[in-house]
Amino acid sequence: CRFDSMTPESEQACKEYCDVLSFNCYEKNPDIHFSFLKNIDFPVLISEFGFGASDNGRIGWVLYQTLSESDRVAAYENYANRARQWSNLVGLHYYKWEDHPLSGDSVGVAPGDNTSSGLVSICDVPYPLITQSATNMNRTIMESFTAIP
């Protein structure tokens, strides 16, 4: 079940009828707006989060646009490190595989969005800094999920 906010009634219904609670969490830090999630006694999946980089020549809209690719990596690592501390976290999904088209999206929350927020360019060329960071973070998260206490 994916939500934007939560009431006690919807939380209880999820515990009865769902396996995992899913939220899109577009914040610099998942502990700020969605801090209630880490305290829910139920598996939680952050199903979308992401950051854009302005130094790739893209000026479109994204909730958290960073100044450079290295700033985007720092924002990603900060976010993922905070989220992986949640004892109920079962998954963390980066929003976008590829950048938005140069002409911008024609649909969605922000029509015209042409940000550089993907792991790869629109030509399917990986951004080395963010892809290496995501690879390392995925290993770290998987190790913590499979560690024997």
PDB file of C-alpha atoms in Angstrom:
ATOM      1  CA  CYS A   1       0.000   0.000   0.000  1.00  0.00           C
ATOM      2  CA  ARG A   2       1.485   3.437  -0.884  1.00  0.00           C
ATOM      3  CA  PHE A   3       0.573   6.550   1.065  1.00  0.00           C
ATOM      4  CA  ASP A   4       1.287  10.258   1.196  1.00  0.00           C
ATOM      5  CA  SER A   5       0.298  10.634   4.840  1.00  0.00           C
ATOM      6  CA  MET A   6      -1.003   8.367   7.573  1.00  0.00           C
ATOM      7  CA  THR A   7      -3.815   8.266  10.101  1.00  0.00           C
ATOM      8  CA  PRO A   8      -4.112   5.793  12.982  1.00  0.00           C
ATOM      9  CA  GLU A   9      -6.977   4.103  11.118  1.00  0.00           C
ATOM     10  CA  SER A  10      -4.998   3.658   7.900  1.00  0.00           C
ATOM     11  CA  GLU A  11      -1.992   2.390   9.864  1.00  0.00           C
ATOM     12  CA  GLN A  12      -4.161  -0.222  11.559  1.00  0.00           C
ATOM     13  CA  ALA A  13      -5.719  -1.271   8.239  1.00  0.00           C
ATOM     14  CA  CYS A  14      -2.242  -1.733   6.756  1.00  0.00           C
ATOM     15  CA  LYS A  15      -1.201  -3.956   9.632  1.00  0.00           C
ATOM     16  CA  GLU A  16      -4.213  -6.141   8.946  1.00  0.00           C
ATOM     17  CA  TYR A  17      -4.216  -6.255   5.138  1.00  0.00           C
ATOM     18  CA  CYS A  18      -0.774  -5.302   3.769  1.00  0.00           C
ATOM     19  CA  ASP A  19       2.703  -6.768   3.827  1.00  0.00           C
ATOM     20  CA  VAL A  20       4.645  -3.518   3.420  1.00  0.00           C
ATOM     21  CA  LEU A  21       3.850   0.179   3.771  1.00  0.00           C
ATOM     22  CA  SER A  22       5.244   2.264   0.875  1.00  0.00           C
ATOM     23  CA  PHE A  23       5.903   6.011   0.779  1.00  0.00           C
ATOM     24  CA  ASN A  24       7.476   8.360  -1.744  1.00  0.00           C
ATOM     25  CA  CYS A  25       9.707  10.541   0.390  1.00  0.00           C
ATOM     26  CA  TYR A  26      11.150  13.498  -1.536  1.00  0.00           C
ATOM     27  CA  GLU A  27      12.983  15.283   1.238  1.00  0.00           C
ATOM     28  CA  LYS A  28      16.633  16.071   1.869  1.00  0.00           C
ATOM     29  CA  ASN A  29      16.398  13.924   4.970  1.00  0.00           C
ATOM     30  CA  PRO A  30      13.824  11.132   5.471  1.00  0.00           C
ATOM     31  CA  ASP A  31      13.788  11.795   9.218  1.00  0.00           C
ATOM     32  CA  ILE A  32      12.207  15.246   8.839  1.00  0.00           C
ATOM     33  CA  HIS A  33       8.760  15.082   7.223  1.00  0.00           C
ATOM     34  CA  PHE A  34       8.375  11.314   7.478  1.00  0.00           C
ATOM     35  CA  SER A  35       9.850  10.733  10.917  1.00  0.00           C
ATOM     36  CA  PHE A  36       6.675   8.921  11.998  1.00  0.00           C
ATOM     37  CA  LEU A  37       7.507   6.112   9.549  1.00  0.00           C
ATOM     38  CA  LYS A  38      10.611   4.962  11.373  1.00  0.00           C
ATOM     39  CA  ASN A  39       8.554   4.435  14.529  1.00  0.00           C
ATOM     40  CA  ILE A  40       5.777   2.365  12.956  1.00  0.00           C
ATOM     41  CA  ASP A  41       5.852  -1.275  13.991  1.00  0.00           C
ATOM     42  CA  PHE A  42       5.515  -2.436  10.393  1.00  0.00           C
ATOM     43  CA  PRO A  43       7.809  -2.961   7.357  1.00  0.00           C
ATOM     44  CA  VAL A  44       8.380   0.281   5.420  1.00  0.00           C
ATOM     45  CA  LEU A  45       9.583   0.803   1.846  1.00  0.00           C
ATOM     46  CA  ILE A  46      10.709   4.225   0.667  1.00  0.00           C
ATOM     47  CA  SER A  47       9.550   3.710  -2.896  1.00  0.00           C
ATOM     48  CA  GLU A  48      10.870   6.948  -4.405  1.00  0.00           C
ATOM     49  CA  PHE A  49      13.517   9.478  -3.465  1.00  0.00           C
ATOM     50  CA  GLY A  50      16.061  11.336  -5.546  1.00  0.00           C
ATOM     51  CA  PHE A  51      18.141  14.401  -6.268  1.00  0.00           C
ATOM     52  CA  GLY A  52      19.132  16.339  -9.382  1.00  0.00           C
ATOM     53  CA  ALA A  53      22.458  17.934 -10.342  1.00  0.00           C
ATOM     54  CA  SER A  54      22.561  21.394 -11.932  1.00  0.00           C
ATOM     55  CA  ASP A  55      26.083  21.155 -13.340  1.00  0.00           C
ATOM     56  CA  ASN A  56      24.989  18.835 -16.141  1.00  0.00           C
ATOM     57  CA  GLY A  57      23.377  21.748 -17.982  1.00  0.00           C
ATOM     58  CA  ARG A  58      19.807  20.874 -16.997  1.00  0.00           C
ATOM     59  CA  ILE A  59      17.721  23.566 -15.345  1.00  0.00           C
ATOM     60  CA  GLY A  60      14.360  21.857 -14.901  1.00  0.00           C
ATOM     61  CA  TRP A  61      12.348  21.351 -11.775  1.00  0.00           C
ATOM     62  CA  VAL A  62      13.042  18.772  -9.072  1.00  0.00           C
ATOM     63  CA  LEU A  63      12.278  18.992  -5.372  1.00  0.00           C
ATOM     64  CA  TYR A  64      15.927  18.956  -4.356  1.00  0.00           C
ATOM     65  CA  GLN A  65      18.269  20.107  -7.066  1.00  0.00           C
ATOM     66  CA  THR A  66      21.918  20.164  -6.003  1.00  0.00           C
ATOM     67  CA  LEU A  67      24.568  22.428  -7.484  1.00  0.00           C
ATOM     68  CA  SER A  68      26.864  19.660  -8.710  1.00  0.00           C
ATOM     69  CA  GLU A  69      27.124  15.922  -9.232  1.00  0.00           C
ATOM     70  CA  SER A  70      29.365  15.639  -6.166  1.00  0.00           C
ATOM     71  CA  ASP A  71      26.720  17.513  -4.126  1.00  0.00           C
ATOM     72  CA  ARG A  72      24.101  15.081  -5.448  1.00  0.00           C
ATOM     73  CA  VAL A  73      26.230  12.140  -4.296  1.00  0.00           C
ATOM     74  CA  ALA A  74      26.596  13.707  -0.839  1.00  0.00           C
ATOM     75  CA  ALA A  75      22.813  14.280  -0.622  1.00  0.00           C
ATOM     76  CA  TYR A  76      22.142  10.698  -1.759  1.00  0.00           C
ATOM     77  CA  GLU A  77      24.579   9.212   0.756  1.00  0.00           C
ATOM     78  CA  ASN A  78      23.233  11.331   3.610  1.00  0.00           C
ATOM     79  CA  TYR A  79      19.664  10.310   2.792  1.00  0.00           C
ATOM     80  CA  ALA A  80      20.438   6.613   2.382  1.00  0.00           C
ATOM     81  CA  ASN A  81      22.568   6.475   5.538  1.00  0.00           C
ATOM     82  CA  ARG A  82      19.781   8.045   7.574  1.00  0.00           C
ATOM     83  CA  ALA A  83      17.082   5.780   6.135  1.00  0.00           C
ATOM     84  CA  ARG A  84      19.087   2.581   6.582  1.00  0.00           C
ATOM     85  CA  GLN A  85      19.157   3.238  10.327  1.00  0.00           C
ATOM     86  CA  TRP A  86      15.405   2.635  10.496  1.00  0.00           C
ATOM     87  CA  SER A  87      14.834  -0.783  12.037  1.00  0.00           C
ATOM     88  CA  ASN A  88      11.657  -1.299   9.970  1.00  0.00           C
ATOM     89  CA  LEU A  89      13.109  -0.331   6.557  1.00  0.00           C
ATOM     90  CA  VAL A  90      12.860  -3.138   3.991  1.00  0.00           C
ATOM     91  CA  GLY A  91      13.770  -1.177   0.860  1.00  0.00           C
ATOM     92  CA  LEU A  92      14.961   2.118  -0.532  1.00  0.00           C
ATOM     93  CA  HIS A  93      14.307   2.854  -4.222  1.00  0.00           C
ATOM     94  CA  TYR A  94      15.999   5.665  -6.106  1.00  0.00           C
ATOM     95  CA  TYR A  95      13.410   7.460  -8.244  1.00  0.00           C
ATOM     96  CA  LYS A  96      14.793   7.599 -11.715  1.00  0.00           C
ATOM     97  CA  TRP A  97      16.936   5.367 -13.894  1.00  0.00           C
ATOM     98  CA  GLU A  98      17.368   7.916 -16.695  1.00  0.00           C
ATOM     99  CA  ASP A  99      17.288  11.695 -16.897  1.00  0.00           C
ATOM    100  CA  HIS A 100      14.175  13.430 -18.094  1.00  0.00           C
ATOM    101  CA  PRO A 101      14.101  14.302 -21.813  1.00  0.00           C
ATOM    102  CA  LEU A 102      15.747  17.596 -22.777  1.00  0.00           C
ATOM    103  CA  SER A 103      12.369  18.827 -23.998  1.00  0.00           C
ATOM    104  CA  GLY A 104      10.892  18.043 -20.585  1.00  0.00           C
ATOM    105  CA  ASP A 105       8.248  15.620 -19.369  1.00  0.00           C
ATOM    106  CA  SER A 106       4.825  16.119 -20.838  1.00  0.00           C
ATOM    107  CA  VAL A 107       3.007  14.576 -17.871  1.00  0.00           C
ATOM    108  CA  GLY A 108       3.401  14.133 -14.164  1.00  0.00           C
ATOM    109  CA  VAL A 109       3.736  16.392 -11.186  1.00  0.00           C
ATOM    110  CA  ALA A 110       5.943  18.898 -12.991  1.00  0.00           C
ATOM    111  CA  PRO A 111       5.276  19.089 -16.743  1.00  0.00           C
ATOM    112  CA  GLY A 112       8.348  20.496 -18.438  1.00  0.00           C
ATOM    113  CA  ASP A 113      10.709  18.871 -15.924  1.00  0.00           C
ATOM    114  CA  ASN A 114      13.986  18.232 -17.737  1.00  0.00           C
ATOM    115  CA  THR A 115      16.257  17.585 -14.792  1.00  0.00           C
ATOM    116  CA  SER A 116      19.404  15.567 -14.572  1.00  0.00           C
ATOM    117  CA  SER A 117      18.109  13.331 -11.796  1.00  0.00           C
ATOM    118  CA  GLY A 118      18.733   9.894 -13.272  1.00  0.00           C
ATOM    119  CA  LEU A 119      21.487   7.398 -12.649  1.00  0.00           C
ATOM    120  CA  VAL A 120      22.179   7.518 -16.386  1.00  0.00           C
ATOM    121  CA  SER A 121      21.835  10.223 -19.029  1.00  0.00           C
ATOM    122  CA  ILE A 122      19.147  10.217 -21.710  1.00  0.00           C
ATOM    123  CA  CYS A 123      21.765   8.458 -23.887  1.00  0.00           C
ATOM    124  CA  ASP A 124      22.021   5.695 -21.256  1.00  0.00           C
ATOM    125  CA  VAL A 125      25.515   6.774 -20.191  1.00  0.00           C
ATOM    126  CA  PRO A 126      26.014   6.220 -16.441  1.00  0.00           C
ATOM    127  CA  TYR A 127      26.937   9.117 -14.174  1.00  0.00           C
ATOM    128  CA  PRO A 128      30.031   7.538 -12.558  1.00  0.00           C
ATOM    129  CA  LEU A 129      29.890   9.294  -9.171  1.00  0.00           C
ATOM    130  CA  ILE A 130      26.237   8.550  -8.366  1.00  0.00           C
ATOM    131  CA  THR A 131      26.256   5.027  -9.822  1.00  0.00           C
ATOM    132  CA  GLN A 132      29.369   4.074  -7.834  1.00  0.00           C
ATOM    133  CA  SER A 133      27.872   5.573  -4.694  1.00  0.00           C
ATOM    134  CA  ALA A 134      24.586   3.706  -5.243  1.00  0.00           C
ATOM    135  CA  THR A 135      26.460   0.447  -5.884  1.00  0.00           C
ATOM    136  CA  ASN A 136      28.402   0.835  -2.643  1.00  0.00           C
ATOM    137  CA  MET A 137      25.314   1.856  -0.676  1.00  0.00           C
ATOM    138  CA  ASN A 138      23.310  -1.080  -2.013  1.00  0.00           C
ATOM    139  CA  ARG A 139      26.042  -3.467  -0.815  1.00  0.00           C
ATOM    140  CA  THR A 140      26.115  -1.793   2.597  1.00  0.00           C
ATOM    141  CA  ILE A 141      22.337  -1.937   2.964  1.00  0.00           C
ATOM    142  CA  MET A 142      22.163  -5.575   1.851  1.00  0.00           C
ATOM    143  CA  GLU A 143      24.892  -6.506   4.328  1.00  0.00           C
ATOM    144  CA  SER A 144      22.956  -4.843   7.146  1.00  0.00           C
ATOM    145  CA  PHE A 145      19.735  -6.604   6.070  1.00  0.00           C
ATOM    146  CA  THR A 146      21.423 -10.010   6.033  1.00  0.00           C
ATOM    147  CA  ALA A 147      23.639  -9.575   9.108  1.00  0.00           C
ATOM    148  CA  ILE A 148      23.004 -11.988  11.931  1.00  0.00           C
ATOM    149  CA  PRO A 149      22.399 -10.025  15.139  1.00  0.00           C
TER     150      PRO A 149
END
